[in-house]
C-alpha cells in the first residue's frame, strides 16, 4: 500500500467523531492491507512504531522537526515557526510547506521512521534531522502532515486497542471473532502480531495462540467485596494471599536473559537489578514467566515500605544509590509459564505449587504469604493483622480458576479497609481536561481537573468528577506544566463530556481519587441513562500524585462505578 493512500484513510478517520463510522473505516483499511504490512499500519495509526512494551521512542522534539521541515522545504526556520504560530499545529505547517509527489509505500516510510528512532549515540541529533528531512522531501502535502504529527507524538487519531480489535473482527466480516482476538491479544499485548497472524494464518491459529516469553501477558485484576463473609460466599474454600502495596512486576526469563514489565506493560527491567539477578540465579526454570510485587524494605527491621518509597526507583539515575538505600523484596504470586508449559490455563493451586517449587531459597524472591481456608473469621483476623503490618489488605483467589489475562473478575477478590457509609475504595480516573479556577488557585492557572472513567465497549472516556483538592501547591504547578504538554484545541475524540473544560488534554494521566460517595448527576456522562443522568463523585480529593503505573485505560470502568454505586446502596440500607 502506498503511504499517501494510508494518509487518505487518516484524513477520513480524523473527520469523523462517530465511533461506529470509525470502526468501519478502519475495518476497510485492514481488509485492504496485506499480511506483511498490517502490523506497520496498526502501529502507525496508533502513533507508535512498536507496541509500547518495546519502549522504542522516536526522540524528535518540535524544535528538531522544525529544523527538518525547514531543510526539506528549503525555507528558513523563521518561516516554519511563523506557520506553526499561525496554525498551532506543526502538522498543518508541514502540509503547507511540503508538496512532493508521494510515491513511497507504507513499509518504506515505516522503515525510515524506524531508522530515525534507532539512531542514537554521538551526533545522533543531526543524523535524525537529516533522515527526517530526506523522508519529508519526497512526500505529498497530506503525508507530510501526518508524518510531522507522528514524529512529535501528536497523531491522535483516537484509536485505542479495543477499537483495533473491533475493527479487525469487522474486517473479517465477523464481529463474533472479537473474543478470540481479544484472548490472543491478552496473551501477547501486540496488536500487530495478532493482525499479522490472523491475515497470514487465519483464525484457527489465533484460537490456538499461546504465550510467548518476552511478550507481556496483560495482567489479571481483582474484583472487590465488602467483607470476608462475601469472599467465602462467592468462592467457597479459597486461597488467601497478602495484598502487598508495591510495584507489580511480570518477570520473563529466557535462559540468562531477564525482562521485567510493569502493571501497564512498560519495560522496567532497569529499575530492578536485584530481581534480575535473583531470577537468573534462583528461579530454577530455564524459561519462565512469573509475577509478583516488588517492595522496598528496611533491612534492619524487616518492615515493608509503602508504594511511594518503592517508586523512587522510577528515576533512572541514582539507581545504585536506591538499590543500597532501599533494598527490595519480591513476593512472587503467580506462575504463567515454565519450560514449555503454559500455566495460564491451569488451576490456581497447580500454578502456586509449581511456583513455590521453582524458587530456591534466596534473599530477594520469596513466595507471597498464602493459606487456604473456608473460614471468614480466619480471613478477617489475618486481614486485620496485615493492615497492622502496613500491607494493603488481602487478595482471595479461587482455587480452581485459570489466570484470567487482561480481565477483572471474581477469580481474584480484594479486601481493603472500608468505612461504613463511605465509598469502600478509591476510584482511579483519567485526566481529560482542566479548569483554570478562581481565587488563590488561579495563580497556577489550574484550579480543578476533569476526571473520567473508561468504557472498554466504546473505547471512550466518560467524565465523573471535577477534582480540585488533594494536591499541594507545588503539585498543582507541576500538573499544569505536564498537562500543557498534552493540551488539545478541542475535546479528544475518545472523550465524552457535557462539561466544557477550559483546557482539554489527551487522556494520558491517571490519578487516584477518594470520595465520600457516588451520586447520580446530570453534569457527568459516566453511566448516563436515557434521561441524561450519569454518576458523579461527592467530595472528591486526590490521593498522591499521578499514578505512573497506570495507563488511561486502567482507570476504573463505568461498569465498576455502577457496581460501586449499587454496593453503596446496600451498605446504606444495611
Ligand atoms: P489498586 O489501586 O487496588 O492496586 P489496581 O487496579 O491496581 O488497584 P487491583 O485489581 O485492585 O489492582 O489489585 C491487584 C493489584 O494488587 C495487583 O496489580 C498487584 O499490584 C497488587 N497485589 C499485591 N499483592 C498481590 C497478590 N498477592 N496477588 C495479586 N496481586 C497483588
XYZ file of C-alpha atoms and ligand atoms in Angstrom:
605
model
C 0.000 0.000 0.000
C 1.218 3.490 -0.760
C 1.648 5.774 2.201
C -0.436 8.517 0.600
C -3.313 6.052 0.436
C -2.921 5.459 4.193
C -2.801 9.241 4.717
C -6.163 9.388 2.922
C -7.536 6.957 5.496
C -6.118 9.062 8.302
C -7.974 12.074 6.876
C -11.239 10.167 6.908
C -10.638 8.952 10.452
C -9.842 12.440 11.589
C -13.000 13.812 10.016
C -15.376 11.600 11.996
C -16.229 11.658 15.657
C -18.672 8.762 15.392
C -17.229 5.576 16.845
C -19.186 3.239 14.564
C -18.090 5.060 11.465
C -14.544 4.901 12.737
C -14.760 1.110 13.159
C -15.999 0.798 9.569
C -13.263 2.976 8.106
C -10.596 1.040 9.996
C -12.097 -2.328 9.051
C -11.934 -1.351 5.405
C -8.322 -0.251 5.812
C -7.373 -3.549 7.474
C -9.114 -5.518 4.743
C -7.075 -3.751 2.084
C -3.757 -4.198 3.885
C -1.563 -7.182 3.050
C -0.267 -9.508 5.778
C 3.236 -8.100 5.612
C 2.170 -4.510 6.165
C -0.827 -4.804 8.501
C 1.285 -4.676 11.665
C 3.015 -1.490 10.489
C -0.325 0.084 9.567
C -1.758 -0.654 13.006
C 1.254 0.706 14.854
C 1.384 3.852 12.717
C -2.310 4.576 13.139
C -1.883 4.335 16.909
C 1.019 6.771 16.763
C 3.735 4.251 17.683
C 6.408 2.255 15.853
C 6.090 -0.858 18.003
C 3.835 -1.865 20.895
C 4.625 0.315 23.930
C 6.330 -2.536 25.816
C 9.324 -2.308 23.469
C 9.939 1.194 24.771
C 11.076 2.426 21.343
C 10.713 6.185 21.063
C 11.398 8.296 18.051
C 13.018 11.079 20.099
C 12.076 14.109 17.991
C 11.007 17.393 19.550
C 9.119 20.275 17.943
C 12.421 22.048 17.588
C 14.086 19.213 15.686
C 11.036 18.776 13.481
C 11.094 22.497 12.703
C 14.678 22.187 11.538
C 13.933 19.105 9.441
C 10.966 20.876 7.825
C 12.997 23.944 7.056
C 15.673 21.781 5.475
C 13.227 19.690 3.442
C 11.241 22.674 2.171
C 14.287 24.877 1.609
C 12.621 27.532 3.765
C 14.138 29.480 6.666
C 13.254 28.142 10.143
C 11.596 31.503 10.832
C 9.009 30.734 8.183
C 8.282 27.305 9.708
C 7.956 28.865 13.147
C 5.634 31.515 11.827
C 3.373 28.921 10.193
C 3.426 26.964 13.447
C 2.398 30.027 15.424
C -0.327 30.764 12.942
C -1.832 27.243 12.814
C -0.815 25.937 16.246
C -0.032 22.605 14.596
C 3.281 21.600 13.074
C 1.386 19.016 11.016
C -0.557 21.752 9.224
C 2.624 23.759 8.848
C 4.286 20.715 7.229
C 1.301 20.301 4.894
C 1.695 23.900 3.728
C 5.425 23.656 3.188
C 5.875 20.231 1.639
C 4.293 19.401 -1.674
C 6.175 16.465 -3.179
C 4.746 13.723 -5.377
C 4.489 10.990 -2.726
C 5.164 7.569 -4.160
C 6.574 5.822 -1.098
C 4.986 2.655 0.244
C 3.811 2.344 3.843
C 6.665 -0.083 4.509
C 9.264 2.324 3.123
C 8.006 5.194 5.309
C 7.814 2.875 8.323
C 11.391 1.749 7.765
C 12.651 5.326 7.553
C 10.851 6.218 10.762
C 12.322 3.136 12.485
C 15.774 4.203 11.308
C 15.241 7.632 12.868
C 14.116 6.060 16.151
C 17.052 3.656 16.237
C 19.668 6.321 15.579
C 21.476 7.007 18.809
C 24.861 7.999 20.181
C 27.231 10.781 19.238
C 25.867 13.097 16.539
C 22.508 11.364 16.516
C 20.511 14.605 16.650
C 21.950 15.828 13.351
C 21.539 12.381 11.825
C 17.889 12.209 12.884
C 17.200 15.631 11.352
C 18.925 14.561 8.145
C 16.938 11.338 7.870
C 13.623 13.044 8.572
C 14.304 15.845 6.152
C 15.138 13.443 3.345
C 11.967 11.459 4.078
C 9.875 14.632 4.006
C 11.403 15.802 0.724
C 9.737 13.026 -1.222
C 6.213 13.142 0.215
C 2.972 14.892 -0.651
C 1.247 17.507 1.481
C -1.159 15.243 3.446
C 1.605 12.694 4.008
C 3.856 15.407 5.405
C 1.077 16.489 7.747
C 0.771 13.031 9.312
C 4.494 12.262 9.366
C 5.116 15.556 11.163
C 2.426 14.864 13.754
C 3.617 11.287 14.162
C 7.238 12.116 14.925
C 6.309 14.504 17.743
C 3.662 12.171 19.193
C 0.667 14.254 18.087
C -1.087 11.949 15.659
C -4.052 11.427 17.984
C -6.485 9.655 15.731
C -8.270 8.278 18.782
C -7.595 4.619 18.014
C -7.327 2.666 21.249
C -6.583 -1.060 21.436
C -10.246 -2.158 21.740
C -11.023 -0.100 18.621
C -8.363 -2.007 16.677
C -9.706 -5.361 17.912
C -13.264 -4.459 16.951
C -12.182 -3.255 13.506
C -10.073 -6.383 12.953
C -13.063 -8.604 13.666
C -15.222 -6.487 11.359
C -12.570 -6.645 8.653
C -13.052 -10.419 8.579
C -16.788 -9.810 8.214
C -17.378 -11.440 11.594
C -17.885 -9.435 14.784
C -18.107 -12.692 16.712
C -14.349 -13.203 16.214
C -13.625 -10.415 18.695
C -13.405 -12.611 21.845
C -10.844 -14.906 20.171
C -8.791 -11.936 19.026
C -9.015 -10.430 22.482
C -7.852 -13.658 24.109
C -4.773 -13.808 21.895
C -4.100 -10.113 22.473
C -4.305 -10.611 26.245
C -1.552 -13.210 25.937
C 0.942 -11.110 23.942
C -0.093 -7.419 24.118
C 0.922 -6.967 20.494
C -1.888 -5.965 18.137
C 0.447 -6.048 15.143
C 1.364 -9.665 15.832
C -2.308 -10.606 16.224
C -3.322 -8.912 12.974
C -0.433 -10.433 11.064
C -1.192 -13.911 12.407
C -4.860 -13.514 11.521
C -4.121 -12.321 7.987
C -1.431 -14.849 7.165
C -2.584 -17.946 9.040
C -6.252 -17.416 9.786
C -8.491 -17.588 12.834
C -7.560 -21.197 13.705
C -4.044 -20.048 14.507
C -5.488 -17.273 16.690
C -7.634 -19.814 18.521
C -4.542 -21.843 19.350
C -2.474 -18.797 20.306
C -0.117 -19.392 23.254
C 2.001 -17.176 25.489
C 5.483 -16.200 24.256
C 8.357 -15.446 26.622
C 9.310 -11.791 26.018
C 5.770 -10.678 25.169
C 3.999 -9.337 28.266
C 0.763 -11.001 29.269
C -1.963 -8.486 30.137
C -2.403 -8.669 33.852
C -5.251 -10.264 35.787
C -7.027 -7.917 38.206
C -9.325 -8.175 41.211
C -12.979 -7.578 41.871
C -13.957 -6.263 45.278
C -16.407 -7.249 48.004
C -17.124 -5.527 51.316
C -16.396 -8.395 53.750
C -14.654 -11.709 54.311
C -18.065 -13.437 54.536
C -18.766 -12.274 50.994
C -15.492 -13.823 49.846
C -16.438 -17.267 51.132
C -19.988 -16.891 49.800
C -18.595 -16.215 46.335
C -15.705 -18.678 46.314
C -16.191 -21.332 48.934
C -12.808 -22.530 50.096
C -10.218 -20.047 48.817
C -6.525 -19.198 48.850
C -5.855 -16.056 50.860
C -2.769 -14.035 49.998
C -1.370 -10.830 51.470
C -2.032 -7.766 49.282
C 1.366 -6.086 49.084
C 1.439 -2.395 48.301
C 4.365 -2.202 45.919
C 5.154 -2.350 42.249
C 3.743 -5.213 40.229
C 6.320 -6.937 38.065
C 5.907 -9.579 35.403
C 9.256 -11.274 35.038
C 10.201 -13.018 31.784
C 13.126 -15.389 31.926
C 14.738 -16.787 28.816
C 17.912 -18.521 29.948
C 20.093 -15.717 31.272
C 18.040 -13.009 29.638
C 15.574 -11.355 32.008
C 12.925 -8.745 31.183
C 10.560 -7.126 33.662
C 7.242 -5.485 32.740
C 5.147 -3.144 34.874
C 1.397 -3.141 35.592
C 0.848 -1.146 32.399
C 3.264 -3.318 30.437
C 6.184 -0.978 30.200
C 9.649 -2.461 30.175
C 11.046 -1.647 33.616
C 13.950 -4.112 33.742
C 16.446 -1.328 34.536
C 14.599 -0.450 37.748
C 15.142 -3.798 39.416
C 18.704 -5.094 39.061
C 18.425 -7.298 42.152
C 15.263 -9.027 40.893
C 17.019 -9.670 37.600
C 19.968 -11.234 39.390
C 17.824 -13.324 41.728
C 15.604 -14.548 38.869
C 18.676 -15.558 36.900
C 20.262 -17.452 39.767
C 17.458 -18.694 41.972
C 14.420 -19.216 39.771
C 15.107 -22.722 38.631
C 13.134 -22.936 35.356
C 15.164 -22.219 32.233
C 12.325 -20.351 30.619
C 9.548 -18.825 32.678
C 7.049 -16.041 33.173
C 6.069 -15.212 36.718
C 4.558 -12.293 38.586
C 4.925 -10.692 41.950
C 5.068 -7.466 43.872
C 8.366 -5.635 44.428
C 8.664 -3.656 47.644
C 11.362 -1.589 49.262
C 12.043 -2.712 52.809
C 14.083 -1.859 55.837
C 16.795 -4.492 56.194
C 17.271 -3.830 59.887
C 13.643 -4.188 60.961
C 12.210 -6.212 58.074
C 9.476 -3.550 57.791
C 7.953 -3.059 54.321
C 7.838 0.467 52.941
C 4.813 1.972 51.166
C 4.431 2.258 47.412
C 5.797 5.831 47.223
C 9.173 4.718 48.566
C 9.401 1.808 46.137
C 8.514 4.205 43.335
C 11.638 6.262 43.864
C 13.214 3.612 41.651
C 11.398 5.075 38.715
C 14.157 7.609 38.389
C 16.689 6.123 36.058
C 19.535 7.920 37.697
C 20.831 7.128 41.089
C 19.726 3.522 40.730
C 22.779 2.287 42.516
C 22.106 4.538 45.492
C 18.458 3.452 45.540
C 19.484 -0.205 45.461
C 21.614 0.326 48.529
C 19.286 2.622 50.431
C 16.113 0.682 49.793
C 16.803 -2.970 49.156
C 13.959 -4.879 47.575
C 11.911 -7.921 48.346
C 9.988 -9.614 45.609
C 6.877 -11.538 46.659
C 6.069 -13.942 43.825
C 2.361 -14.735 43.476
C 1.772 -16.172 40.001
C 3.385 -18.573 37.582
C 2.254 -18.169 33.973
C 4.758 -20.204 32.009
C 7.564 -22.602 32.790
C 9.720 -24.707 30.491
C 7.369 -25.067 27.550
C 4.253 -25.363 29.661
C 1.591 -22.682 29.531
C 0.344 -22.328 33.107
C -2.283 -19.652 32.390
C -4.869 -22.350 31.711
C -4.016 -24.440 34.795
C -5.908 -24.027 38.086
C -4.526 -21.605 40.671
C -3.480 -24.264 43.110
C -1.322 -26.045 40.483
C 0.298 -22.763 39.482
C 1.066 -21.970 43.088
C 2.579 -25.405 43.813
C 4.854 -25.200 40.808
C 5.782 -21.581 41.569
C 6.911 -22.450 45.086
C 8.909 -25.431 43.815
C 10.848 -23.220 41.380
C 12.115 -20.711 43.950
C 15.413 -21.602 45.610
C 15.998 -20.004 48.994
C 17.476 -16.520 48.420
C 17.330 -13.065 49.993
C 15.199 -11.374 47.300
C 12.491 -13.591 45.816
C 10.084 -15.420 48.055
C 6.563 -16.755 47.546
C 3.736 -14.443 48.686
C 2.185 -15.405 52.027
C -0.735 -17.726 51.426
C -3.092 -20.094 53.228
C -6.250 -21.963 52.221
C -9.430 -21.597 54.236
C -13.219 -21.503 54.158
C -13.476 -19.637 57.447
C -14.374 -15.912 57.160
C -13.188 -15.286 60.742
C -9.729 -16.547 59.929
C -9.596 -14.310 56.869
C -10.683 -11.333 58.930
C -8.080 -11.914 61.634
C -5.366 -12.222 59.011
C -6.691 -9.115 57.257
C -6.516 -7.026 60.447
C -3.022 -8.266 61.126
C -1.970 -7.495 57.554
C -3.239 -3.903 57.843
C -1.333 -3.565 61.099
C 1.858 -4.639 59.359
C 1.392 -1.922 56.750
C 0.011 -4.170 53.994
C -2.943 -3.076 51.896
C -5.281 -5.925 52.735
C -5.786 -9.393 51.326
C -6.499 -10.986 47.974
C -8.543 -14.152 47.802
C -8.018 -16.443 44.829
C -10.363 -19.120 43.561
C -8.572 -22.452 43.872
C -9.708 -23.933 40.578
C -9.520 -20.798 38.429
C -7.239 -20.190 35.469
C -5.191 -16.980 35.184
C -7.625 -14.515 33.596
C -5.235 -12.480 31.401
C -6.412 -8.910 30.863
C -9.580 -9.381 32.932
C -11.011 -8.157 36.180
C -13.299 -10.824 37.589
C -14.237 -12.783 40.713
C -11.389 -15.308 40.324
C -9.464 -12.795 42.413
C -11.166 -10.716 45.088
C -9.517 -7.952 47.059
C -10.485 -6.844 50.511
C -9.268 -3.431 51.587
C -10.082 -1.328 54.615
C -13.501 0.254 54.183
C -15.623 2.578 56.232
C -19.290 2.035 56.619
C -21.317 4.530 54.624
C -18.295 5.822 52.794
C -17.101 4.675 49.457
C -15.341 1.367 50.085
C -12.474 2.082 47.741
C -10.717 4.838 45.863
C -11.518 5.499 42.220
C -8.870 5.875 39.533
C -9.745 8.488 36.916
C -8.059 9.587 33.740
C -7.495 13.342 33.401
C -9.190 14.642 30.247
C -9.090 18.378 30.860
C -8.721 21.102 33.439
C -10.372 24.289 34.690
C -8.456 27.477 35.404
C -10.053 28.059 38.787
C -10.663 31.144 40.841
C -9.137 32.748 43.905
C -5.825 31.536 45.219
C -5.603 28.717 42.701
C -5.901 30.994 39.708
C -2.237 31.833 40.045
C -1.339 28.298 38.926
C -3.741 28.619 36.009
C -5.228 25.340 37.178
C -7.931 25.049 39.800
C -9.511 21.678 39.114
C -9.083 18.610 36.954
C -11.779 16.966 34.888
C -11.610 13.237 35.601
C -13.149 10.460 33.542
C -13.654 6.725 33.838
C -13.202 4.297 30.960
C -15.735 2.378 28.917
C -13.967 -0.515 27.142
C -17.019 -1.285 24.998
C -16.926 2.037 23.176
C -13.233 2.654 23.950
C -14.107 6.110 25.278
C -13.649 8.120 28.469
C -16.711 9.427 30.285
C -16.489 12.185 32.858
C -17.307 11.555 36.501
C -15.747 14.313 38.577
C -14.134 17.711 38.919
C -11.208 17.313 41.302
C -9.966 20.474 42.960
C -8.349 19.274 46.171
C -5.776 16.863 47.452
C -2.776 18.397 45.670
C -0.133 20.646 47.171
C 0.698 23.991 45.552
C 3.849 22.519 44.070
C 1.866 19.625 42.645
C -0.676 21.991 41.105
C 2.000 23.880 39.260
C 3.749 20.668 38.175
C 0.396 19.330 36.940
C -0.202 22.473 34.930
C 3.155 22.008 33.213
C 2.543 18.332 32.483
C -0.964 18.926 31.169
C 0.016 21.821 28.941
C 2.416 19.459 27.179
C -0.558 17.346 26.100
C -3.153 20.109 25.699
C -5.551 19.975 22.772
C -7.554 22.595 20.919
C -10.716 20.527 21.116
C -12.098 17.754 23.227
C -10.244 14.496 22.472
C -12.253 12.228 20.125
C -12.363 9.500 22.756
C -13.762 11.766 25.469
C -17.489 12.069 26.125
C -18.421 15.115 28.204
C -21.216 17.604 28.736
C -18.942 19.888 30.720
C -16.690 22.234 28.789
C -13.182 22.169 30.217
C -11.155 25.379 29.939
C -8.367 23.258 28.504
C -8.792 19.798 27.054
C -5.954 17.325 27.253
C -5.156 13.980 25.753
C -6.177 11.211 28.187
C -2.772 10.094 29.402
C -2.523 10.510 33.172
C -4.356 8.681 35.924
C -4.984 9.965 39.449
C -6.447 8.113 42.397
C -9.395 9.870 43.993
C -11.007 9.414 47.376
C -14.656 10.450 47.675
C -17.462 10.256 50.201
C -19.876 8.557 47.887
C -21.091 8.123 44.352
C -24.164 10.158 43.442
C -26.380 10.494 40.362
C -25.778 13.685 38.414
C -26.707 15.285 35.096
C -23.332 17.030 34.868
C -21.356 13.912 34.001
C -21.536 11.349 31.237
C -20.330 8.199 33.075
C -23.194 5.698 33.116
C -25.645 8.240 31.684
C -29.198 6.879 31.324
C -31.770 7.916 28.748
C -32.728 10.927 30.844
C -29.165 12.147 30.738
C -28.325 11.370 34.370
C -24.871 9.959 34.953
C -22.735 9.278 38.034
C -20.513 11.662 39.957
C -18.143 11.569 42.929
C -19.167 13.529 46.024
C -16.378 15.489 47.753
C -13.581 14.146 45.605
C -9.954 14.646 46.644
C -6.840 13.285 45.016
C -4.603 10.879 46.922
C -0.979 11.034 45.873
C 0.156 12.454 42.566
C -0.088 10.962 39.049
C -0.130 7.128 39.052
C 2.925 6.307 36.941
C 1.993 2.624 36.817
C -1.366 3.150 35.100
C -2.395 3.850 31.538
C -5.559 5.870 30.890
C -7.388 2.634 30.040
C -6.504 1.355 33.533
C -8.816 3.935 35.109
C -11.879 2.388 36.713
C -14.577 1.456 34.234
C -18.122 2.781 34.015
C -19.335 -0.706 34.878
C -17.261 -0.756 38.067
C -18.656 2.634 39.094
C -22.194 1.329 38.683
C -21.195 -1.736 40.739
C -19.770 0.504 43.479
C -22.928 2.630 43.462
C -25.079 -0.493 43.916
C -22.818 -1.809 46.729
C -23.029 1.558 48.465
C -26.853 1.446 48.343
C -26.722 -1.930 50.109
C -24.384 -0.647 52.835
C -26.665 2.340 53.408
C -29.710 0.112 53.655
C -27.899 -2.310 55.987
P -5.149 -0.953 43.428
O -5.182 0.537 43.314
O -6.023 -1.518 44.485
O -3.772 -1.538 43.400
P -5.410 -1.988 40.801
O -6.468 -1.672 39.812
O -4.007 -1.601 40.511
O -5.898 -1.369 42.147
P -6.351 -4.400 41.846
O -7.104 -5.233 40.894
O -7.130 -3.603 42.801
O -5.355 -3.512 41.018
O -5.358 -5.253 42.714
C -4.409 -6.000 42.114
C -3.067 -5.406 42.423
O -2.656 -5.759 43.730
C -2.052 -6.043 41.522
O -1.902 -5.270 40.355
C -0.797 -6.106 42.344
O -0.007 -4.990 42.056
C -1.265 -5.990 43.768
N -1.000 -7.191 44.585
C -0.435 -7.183 45.800
N -0.365 -8.388 46.329
C -0.894 -9.248 45.423
C -1.111 -10.659 45.407
N -0.781 -11.445 46.412
N -1.693 -11.180 44.296
C -2.056 -10.391 43.271
N -1.876 -9.050 43.226
C -1.299 -8.479 44.298
